[in-house]
Amino acid sequence: AQKVTQAQTEISVVEKEDVTLDCVYETRDTTYYLFWYKQPPSGELVFLIRRNSFDEQNEISGRYSWNFQKSTSSFNFTITASQVVDSAVYFCALSERGNNNDMRFGAGTRLTVKP
Amino acid sequence: ETGVTQSPTHLIKTRGQQVTLRCSSQSGHNTVSWYQQALGQGPQFIFQYYREEENGRGNFPPRFSGLQFPNYSSELNVNALELDDSALYLCASRLLGQPKGYTFGSGTRLTVV
């Protein structure tokens, strides 16, 4: 069974601090995809990144970076120099090719960035 | 590109009633999934439709059903509403093989009283 754990329920930082959101996953499939989504108060889930199981390269996009480690089944998300606009709930999700690629989400981490 | 549109945005229903939620997917997106997000929790997968047929289902009872239409719209129907059905219902669509994965709508907030 596929499962995603986001152990951090809430994180609060001061603007310009770096923050890392943790994500640990479980899967029996060898082909799978990992996602991060941002959910602002409006409710819409905003796509941030997709990573497939065969690509362990870390990725950087502006202030965002992702660290994928298959050895520890983790896909962590770091925001550098956080800003107030980064305040939102962030979800990590997993989809398996064997499950028609439907996504299973973690419980989410609420990030609050204070000015 | 057009986004995913859901209607209505908010809805209040009485326990035992039936409800239909609607979603208009991006043009060309042949796959749509529905999710239930209870307050303070992550979205839970309800089911997925591909080319108008259900091809995946989460741990939801049969009173949750759906339809997908050729014009890229879809419906989520819930019969015999229970108080625990109160949640944000999210529709997500994609084109098979699209690198970004799903595009989500803003959801319908359903309150069952």
Short mmCIF file of C-alpha atoms in Angstrom, two decimals:
data_model
loop_
_atom_site.label_atom_id
_atom_site.label_comp_id
_atom_site.label_asym_id
_atom_site.label_seq_id
_atom_site.Cartn_x
_atom_site.Cartn_y
_atom_site.Cartn_z
CA ALA A 1 0.00 0.00 0.00
CA GLN A 2 1.19 3.48 -0.77
CA LYS A 3 1.53 5.95 2.05
CA VAL A 4 2.89 9.44 2.55
CA THR A 5 3.92 10.85 5.92
CA GLN A 6 4.46 14.51 6.65
CA ALA A 7 5.47 14.49 10.29
CA GLN A 8 5.51 18.27 10.68
CA THR A 9 1.97 19.49 11.24
CA GLU A 10 2.83 23.16 11.58
CA ILE A 11 5.99 25.22 11.12
CA SER A 12 6.44 28.88 11.91
CA VAL A 13 9.45 30.90 10.77
CA VAL A 14 10.44 34.51 10.47
CA GLU A 15 10.81 36.02 7.03
CA LYS A 16 14.18 35.32 5.34
CA GLU A 17 14.76 32.13 7.31
CA ASP A 18 15.29 28.88 5.43
CA VAL A 19 12.78 26.11 6.11
CA THR A 20 12.65 22.42 5.17
CA LEU A 21 9.43 20.45 4.90
CA ASP A 22 9.84 16.71 5.33
CA CYS A 23 8.12 13.97 3.34
CA VAL A 24 8.57 10.21 3.78
CA TYR A 25 6.79 7.74 1.54
CA GLU A 26 6.10 4.01 1.31
CA THR A 27 5.49 2.10 -1.88
CA ARG A 28 5.95 -1.38 -3.32
CA ASP A 29 5.97 -0.14 -6.88
CA THR A 30 9.28 0.43 -8.67
CA THR A 31 7.79 3.11 -10.89
CA TYR A 32 6.20 5.97 -9.04
CA TYR A 33 5.98 9.74 -8.96
CA LEU A 34 6.34 12.19 -6.12
CA PHE A 35 4.73 15.60 -6.01
CA TRP A 36 4.64 18.72 -3.93
CA TYR A 37 1.60 20.99 -3.97
CA LYS A 38 0.92 24.31 -2.28
CA GLN A 39 -2.55 25.10 -0.98
CA PRO A 40 -3.18 28.78 -0.22
CA PRO A 41 -6.31 29.86 1.69
CA SER A 42 -8.25 29.97 -1.60
CA GLY A 43 -8.22 26.16 -1.56
CA GLU A 44 -6.77 25.43 -4.98
CA LEU A 45 -3.83 23.04 -5.03
CA VAL A 46 -0.92 24.62 -6.88
CA PHE A 47 1.53 22.25 -8.54
CA LEU A 48 5.17 22.79 -7.51
CA ILE A 49 7.10 19.75 -8.74
CA ARG A 50 6.86 16.19 -9.99
CA ARG A 51 9.73 13.74 -9.70
CA ASN A 52 9.77 10.20 -11.07
CA SER A 53 11.35 7.30 -9.21
CA PHE A 54 14.21 6.93 -11.67
CA ASP A 55 15.45 10.47 -11.33
CA GLU A 56 17.20 11.14 -8.03
CA GLN A 57 18.75 14.42 -9.08
CA ASN A 58 17.99 17.24 -6.75
CA GLU A 59 16.19 20.18 -8.27
CA ILE A 60 16.32 23.89 -7.66
CA SER A 61 13.76 26.40 -8.85
CA GLY A 62 14.41 29.88 -7.59
CA ARG A 63 14.09 29.83 -3.81
CA TYR A 64 12.67 26.28 -3.88
CA SER A 65 14.74 23.11 -3.84
CA TRP A 66 13.92 19.45 -3.48
CA ASN A 67 16.02 16.59 -2.14
CA PHE A 68 14.94 13.11 -3.31
CA GLN A 69 16.63 10.17 -1.58
CA LYS A 70 15.37 6.69 -2.47
CA SER A 71 17.61 5.12 0.19
CA THR A 72 15.58 6.81 2.92
CA SER A 73 12.30 7.08 0.94
CA SER A 74 12.27 10.82 1.44
CA PHE A 75 11.43 13.77 -0.77
CA ASN A 76 12.09 16.91 1.25
CA PHE A 77 11.30 20.47 0.20
CA THR A 78 13.38 23.49 1.20
CA ILE A 79 12.40 27.13 0.86
CA THR A 80 15.37 29.48 1.04
CA ALA A 81 14.92 33.02 2.31
CA SER A 82 11.25 32.49 3.09
CA GLN A 83 8.71 35.21 2.39
CA VAL A 84 5.29 35.98 3.85
CA VAL A 85 3.69 34.89 0.56
CA ASP A 86 5.06 31.39 1.15
CA SER A 87 2.56 30.96 3.98
CA ALA A 88 0.28 28.07 2.99
CA VAL A 89 -0.32 24.39 3.55
CA TYR A 90 2.11 22.21 1.62
CA PHE A 91 1.28 18.67 0.57
CA CYS A 92 3.53 15.87 -0.55
CA ALA A 93 1.88 13.22 -2.73
CA LEU A 94 2.73 9.87 -4.27
CA SER A 95 1.31 8.15 -7.31
CA GLU A 96 2.12 4.65 -8.46
CA ARG A 97 1.97 3.45 -12.04
CA GLY A 98 0.38 0.27 -10.73
CA ASN A 99 -2.52 2.29 -9.30
CA ASN A 100 -3.35 4.15 -12.49
CA ASN A 101 -1.29 7.02 -11.18
CA ASP A 102 -3.92 8.35 -8.82
CA MET A 103 -2.31 10.49 -6.13
CA ARG A 104 -2.22 9.79 -2.42
CA PHE A 105 -1.49 12.80 -0.26
CA GLY A 106 0.16 13.32 3.08
CA ALA A 107 -1.64 15.21 5.82
CA GLY A 108 0.13 18.43 4.92
CA THR A 109 2.38 20.91 6.70
CA ARG A 110 1.05 24.36 7.52
CA LEU A 111 3.82 26.90 7.03
CA THR A 112 3.49 30.35 8.55
CA VAL A 113 6.08 32.96 7.62
CA LYS A 114 6.00 35.98 9.91
CA PRO A 115 7.27 39.39 8.83
CA GLU B 1 -4.90 27.61 -21.12
CA THR B 2 -8.21 27.32 -19.31
CA GLY B 3 -8.17 25.95 -15.79
CA VAL B 4 -10.37 23.50 -13.97
CA THR B 5 -13.68 25.00 -12.87
CA GLN B 6 -15.90 23.59 -10.15
CA SER B 7 -19.46 24.49 -9.23
CA PRO B 8 -20.93 25.43 -6.91
CA THR B 9 -18.24 26.91 -4.69
CA HIS B 10 -20.25 26.40 -1.53
CA LEU B 11 -23.23 24.20 -0.73
CA ILE B 12 -25.27 23.35 2.35
CA LYS B 13 -27.29 20.15 2.42
CA THR B 14 -29.31 18.25 5.00
CA ARG B 15 -28.35 14.79 6.21
CA GLY B 16 -29.97 12.13 4.01
CA GLN B 17 -30.18 14.30 0.92
CA GLN B 18 -28.37 13.76 -2.36
CA VAL B 19 -25.88 16.17 -3.96
CA THR B 20 -24.24 16.58 -7.36
CA LEU B 21 -20.99 18.48 -7.72
CA ARG B 22 -19.73 19.55 -11.13
CA CYS B 23 -16.33 19.98 -12.69
CA SER B 24 -15.25 21.37 -16.03
CA SER B 25 -11.81 20.09 -16.94
CA GLN B 26 -9.20 21.61 -19.20
CA SER B 27 -9.86 20.92 -22.85
CA GLY B 28 -8.19 17.71 -23.94
CA HIS B 29 -7.74 16.31 -20.44
CA ASN B 30 -8.96 12.73 -20.68
CA THR B 31 -8.47 11.82 -17.02
CA VAL B 32 -10.28 13.29 -14.04
CA SER B 33 -10.01 12.47 -10.37
CA TRP B 34 -12.09 13.55 -7.40
CA TYR B 35 -10.75 14.09 -3.89
CA GLN B 36 -12.34 14.73 -0.53
CA GLN B 37 -10.46 17.02 1.84
CA ALA B 38 -11.76 17.18 5.39
CA LEU B 39 -10.78 20.18 7.47
CA GLY B 40 -7.13 20.04 8.50
CA GLN B 41 -6.38 16.91 6.47
CA GLY B 42 -4.86 16.02 3.15
CA PRO B 43 -7.01 15.24 0.12
CA GLN B 44 -8.32 11.67 0.02
CA PHE B 45 -8.70 9.97 -3.33
CA ILE B 46 -12.33 9.10 -4.17
CA PHE B 47 -12.11 7.82 -7.75
CA GLN B 48 -10.66 8.44 -11.17
CA TYR B 49 -12.25 8.41 -14.62
CA TYR B 50 -10.45 7.86 -17.88
CA ARG B 51 -12.31 8.26 -21.14
CA GLU B 52 -15.66 8.18 -19.35
CA GLU B 53 -15.02 4.97 -17.41
CA GLU B 54 -14.06 4.58 -13.77
CA ASN B 55 -10.55 3.09 -13.59
CA GLY B 56 -9.60 3.53 -9.97
CA ARG B 57 -11.35 3.99 -6.65
CA GLY B 58 -10.30 4.84 -3.15
CA ASN B 59 -11.84 3.69 0.11
CA PHE B 60 -15.24 5.30 -0.34
CA PRO B 61 -18.66 3.59 -0.22
CA PRO B 62 -20.85 3.08 -3.32
CA ARG B 63 -23.03 6.06 -2.43
CA PHE B 64 -20.18 8.11 -3.90
CA SER B 65 -20.48 7.83 -7.67
CA GLY B 66 -19.36 9.76 -10.69
CA LEU B 67 -19.71 10.45 -14.35
CA GLN B 68 -17.36 11.81 -16.98
CA PHE B 69 -18.68 13.30 -20.22
CA PRO B 70 -17.14 13.65 -23.68
CA ASN B 71 -17.00 17.44 -23.32
CA TYR B 72 -14.39 17.12 -20.51
CA SER B 73 -16.92 17.80 -17.75
CA SER B 74 -17.59 15.44 -14.88
CA GLU B 75 -19.85 14.98 -11.87
CA LEU B 76 -19.52 13.64 -8.37
CA ASN B 77 -22.77 12.36 -6.86
CA VAL B 78 -23.20 11.56 -3.21
CA ASN B 79 -26.37 9.86 -1.97
CA ALA B 80 -27.72 9.65 1.58
CA LEU B 81 -25.48 12.42 2.86
CA GLU B 82 -23.92 12.02 6.28
CA LEU B 83 -22.50 14.70 8.58
CA ASP B 84 -18.98 13.34 7.96
CA ASP B 85 -19.36 14.10 4.26
CA SER B 86 -18.81 17.75 5.10
CA ALA B 87 -15.55 18.62 3.33
CA LEU B 88 -13.89 20.39 0.44
CA TYR B 89 -14.31 18.35 -2.74
CA LEU B 90 -11.58 18.82 -5.29
CA CYS B 91 -11.64 17.90 -8.95
CA ALA B 92 -8.38 17.37 -10.80
CA SER B 93 -7.79 16.68 -14.45
CA ARG B 94 -4.83 15.74 -16.59
CA LEU B 95 -3.79 14.51 -19.97
CA LEU B 96 -2.15 11.12 -19.75
CA GLY B 97 1.60 11.61 -19.82
CA GLN B 98 1.48 15.30 -18.95
CA PRO B 99 4.61 16.06 -16.93
CA LYS B 100 2.88 18.43 -14.53
CA GLY B 101 0.42 15.87 -13.35
CA TYR B 102 -2.98 17.02 -12.30
CA THR B 103 -4.48 20.50 -12.52
CA PHE B 104 -6.79 21.12 -9.59
CA GLY B 105 -9.91 23.22 -9.30
CA SER B 106 -10.62 25.44 -6.29
CA GLY B 107 -13.11 22.95 -4.94
CA THR B 108 -16.66 22.86 -3.65
CA ARG B 109 -17.14 23.33 0.08
CA LEU B 110 -19.97 21.01 1.13
CA THR B 111 -21.56 21.36 4.55
CA VAL B 112 -24.01 18.71 5.71
CA VAL B 113 -26.25 19.72 8.59
#
